[in-house]
């Protein structure tokens, strides 16, 4: 199968509304996508940083519609994220590949001396193996590629490369520098190596994961080089443009069901005035690739894209409500650093999620928290919380130092904002004993409603009154829960927490608006 020279991808086919699809294909904090194809099925993994379980794993039949089927690192024995690790440390960019009947995932845990780890699975939904450590790979963004004689090459940020026995984690021979991208560009990283036609192609990101981010390519006739840079690097960047998708980089190549080529990459959608704030983290986008004279050329990347020439395989959207009636949490629910069995239960009060406080607020690195990624610019979140003798509620968090909370306990509901070193209680409302309906509404501004200091969005935190109206206790500027303010590599996560005692939640609604 030598796809070099395949035609441009145009036109629509079955099941695509208006002959288009929408980018991002995986909205919200899903950065550093790595994708592999097995027959008609595609699998995708991304970074997870301080969240447990780590490395969410998705399945698709059409590269556009993805459903989460698990997490690679979902047992404490596979992933230690110590309480003193900083946010945005932890689990960095994975590479997911299928080789010799097994799925292989190589990834870096930047916390706890974990370093480079390899896990394998026969079923990508799990269970995944305990990690094999790779002490000889001392860098982020490891990639795995096998040549025809079965030699495994591990290529990582730098761009460096070493041969590897992935079964044992032992490296073989010296580490060699392969390429450093454009002269003077920062952070050559995110390498992926592919055998395509007569060449080995080395795809990298450079320029840093911020507005200067770019994708470049080089090729060689052997996996270990020497590498010849592409004639038109970078092959993708949105730097210096007004395009709504920015920071484009960290990409992986994949072939569609018709043999055409596609790039899955990260990008962000900044909002508000200048300099622009992105609040949903780095998201996963899909762009078409054609080949010209043996080099990949990336097509237009936009929020609305021409449908690919194969049938759509939509997946049902996740239900608005999780009523906590199942005996396990869906893989989309994440916690901060760890989720030991003693801090949460679906059985203690059947039909409710019970959380038991460790850290005394969302400021604490060991806060007992169960949440999900905010995936839509505008959305509506609701829960019923029974604080009992404790305190707990809803939080939208970027990290420990940047979050907005609405908390019930002690006969009242209060809204607390933490922005850097400033922490303030903004409103309180007396409520009776027993369960309370708490809510958060995130409202992105209407298009055209712009001024230079305009906020990217507004967050309204409040209480549902018995008559069904939403009593807003505080309306807050969303920029303080953005990456440009908080820093780091993640995005917004919204969920439930316990700050004191045992707090129970009857259900949780997340509804795109
Ligand atoms: C990742 C690097 C990057 O390891 O950001 O955007 C780092 N790319 O490749 C953290 O996601």
Short mmCIF file of N, CA and C in Angstrom, two decimals, residues 29 47-56 71 73 79 81 85 87-91 333-339 369 371-373 396-400 402 489-494:
data_model
loop_
_atom_site.label_atom_id
_atom_site.label_comp_id
_atom_site.label_asym_id
_atom_site.label_seq_id
_atom_site.Cartn_x
_atom_site.Cartn_y
_atom_site.Cartn_z
N UNK A 29 -10.36 19.66 26.77
CA UNK A 29 -8.97 19.33 27.10
C UNK A 29 -8.61 17.90 26.65
N UNK A 47 -3.09 13.23 26.25
CA UNK A 47 -2.43 13.51 27.53
C UNK A 47 -3.46 13.75 28.63
N UNK A 48 -3.03 13.57 29.89
CA UNK A 48 -3.97 13.77 31.00
C UNK A 48 -3.37 14.50 32.20
N UNK A 49 -2.04 14.70 32.25
CA UNK A 49 -1.39 15.54 33.28
C UNK A 49 -1.74 15.08 34.70
N UNK A 50 -2.37 15.97 35.52
CA UNK A 50 -2.56 15.61 36.93
C UNK A 50 -3.84 14.83 37.20
N UNK A 51 -4.54 14.42 36.15
CA UNK A 51 -5.82 13.76 36.37
C UNK A 51 -5.68 12.24 36.40
N UNK A 52 -6.50 11.64 37.23
CA UNK A 52 -6.58 10.18 37.35
C UNK A 52 -8.01 9.75 37.08
N UNK A 53 -8.29 8.72 36.31
CA UNK A 53 -7.34 7.91 35.56
C UNK A 53 -6.67 8.70 34.44
N UNK A 54 -5.56 8.15 33.92
CA UNK A 54 -4.75 8.86 32.94
C UNK A 54 -4.84 8.24 31.56
N UNK A 55 -4.57 9.06 30.56
CA UNK A 55 -4.54 8.70 29.14
C UNK A 55 -5.90 8.17 28.66
N UNK A 56 -6.86 9.08 28.43
CA UNK A 56 -8.15 8.65 27.91
C UNK A 56 -7.99 8.03 26.53
N UNK A 71 -9.51 4.24 29.79
CA UNK A 71 -8.31 5.01 30.10
C UNK A 71 -7.18 4.01 30.21
N UNK A 73 -4.25 4.25 31.88
CA UNK A 73 -3.68 4.16 33.22
C UNK A 73 -4.82 4.34 34.22
N UNK A 79 -0.23 4.17 37.83
CA UNK A 79 -0.06 5.62 37.76
C UNK A 79 -0.03 6.21 39.17
N UNK A 81 0.50 9.77 40.99
CA UNK A 81 0.59 11.23 40.83
C UNK A 81 0.62 11.79 42.25
N UNK A 85 3.02 16.94 43.53
CA UNK A 85 3.38 17.25 42.14
C UNK A 85 2.63 18.51 41.69
N UNK A 87 0.44 20.94 39.26
CA UNK A 87 -0.52 20.75 38.18
C UNK A 87 0.21 20.88 36.84
N UNK A 88 -0.31 20.22 35.83
CA UNK A 88 0.30 20.19 34.49
C UNK A 88 1.62 19.44 34.46
N UNK A 89 2.04 18.85 35.58
CA UNK A 89 3.06 17.79 35.49
C UNK A 89 2.27 16.48 35.32
N UNK A 90 2.91 15.35 35.53
CA UNK A 90 2.19 14.10 35.39
C UNK A 90 2.31 13.54 34.00
N UNK A 91 1.17 13.18 33.41
CA UNK A 91 1.19 12.36 32.20
C UNK A 91 1.17 13.23 30.95
N UNK A 333 -15.16 10.29 33.81
CA UNK A 333 -15.04 10.96 35.11
C UNK A 333 -13.59 10.89 35.61
N UNK A 334 -13.03 12.06 35.89
CA UNK A 334 -11.64 12.11 36.36
C UNK A 334 -11.58 12.76 37.74
N UNK A 335 -10.49 12.44 38.43
CA UNK A 335 -10.23 13.01 39.75
C UNK A 335 -8.85 13.65 39.72
N UNK A 336 -8.56 14.43 40.77
CA UNK A 336 -7.30 15.17 40.81
C UNK A 336 -6.26 14.30 41.53
N UNK A 337 -5.26 13.86 40.79
CA UNK A 337 -4.09 13.10 41.28
C UNK A 337 -4.40 11.65 41.67
N UNK A 338 -5.48 11.42 42.40
CA UNK A 338 -5.79 10.03 42.76
C UNK A 338 -7.27 9.94 43.13
N UNK A 339 -7.77 8.70 43.14
CA UNK A 339 -9.15 8.47 43.54
C UNK A 339 -9.21 7.18 44.35
N UNK A 369 -12.51 15.04 44.37
CA UNK A 369 -13.18 15.67 43.22
C UNK A 369 -13.47 14.59 42.20
N UNK A 371 -14.99 14.86 38.28
CA UNK A 371 -15.49 15.80 37.29
C UNK A 371 -15.21 15.34 35.87
N UNK A 372 -15.57 16.19 34.94
CA UNK A 372 -15.40 15.89 33.52
C UNK A 372 -14.92 17.15 32.81
N UNK A 373 -14.39 16.98 31.63
CA UNK A 373 -13.92 18.12 30.87
C UNK A 373 -15.08 19.00 30.42
N UNK A 396 -15.66 24.63 38.94
CA UNK A 396 -15.03 24.67 37.61
C UNK A 396 -13.58 24.98 37.89
N UNK A 397 -12.67 24.11 37.45
CA UNK A 397 -11.26 24.31 37.81
C UNK A 397 -10.36 24.31 36.59
N UNK A 398 -9.36 25.21 36.65
CA UNK A 398 -8.20 25.10 35.77
C UNK A 398 -7.10 24.37 36.55
N UNK A 399 -6.94 24.77 37.81
CA UNK A 399 -6.01 24.08 38.71
C UNK A 399 -6.35 24.52 40.13
N UNK A 400 -5.49 24.19 41.11
CA UNK A 400 -5.79 24.51 42.53
C UNK A 400 -5.89 26.01 42.77
N UNK A 402 -6.83 28.31 40.47
CA UNK A 402 -7.77 28.98 39.57
C UNK A 402 -9.05 28.15 39.47
N UNK A 489 -0.90 23.15 30.86
CA UNK A 489 -1.18 22.38 29.65
C UNK A 489 -2.60 21.82 29.60
N UNK A 490 -3.42 22.13 30.63
CA UNK A 490 -4.72 21.44 30.71
C UNK A 490 -5.82 22.36 30.19
N UNK A 491 -7.03 22.20 30.70
CA UNK A 491 -8.16 23.02 30.32
C UNK A 491 -9.18 22.92 31.44
N UNK A 492 -10.36 23.50 31.20
CA UNK A 492 -11.35 23.47 32.28
C UNK A 492 -11.92 22.07 32.48
N UNK A 493 -12.10 21.76 33.77
CA UNK A 493 -12.77 20.54 34.18
C UNK A 493 -13.84 20.97 35.17
N UNK A 494 -15.04 20.39 35.06
CA UNK A 494 -16.14 20.80 35.95
C UNK A 494 -16.68 19.56 36.65
#
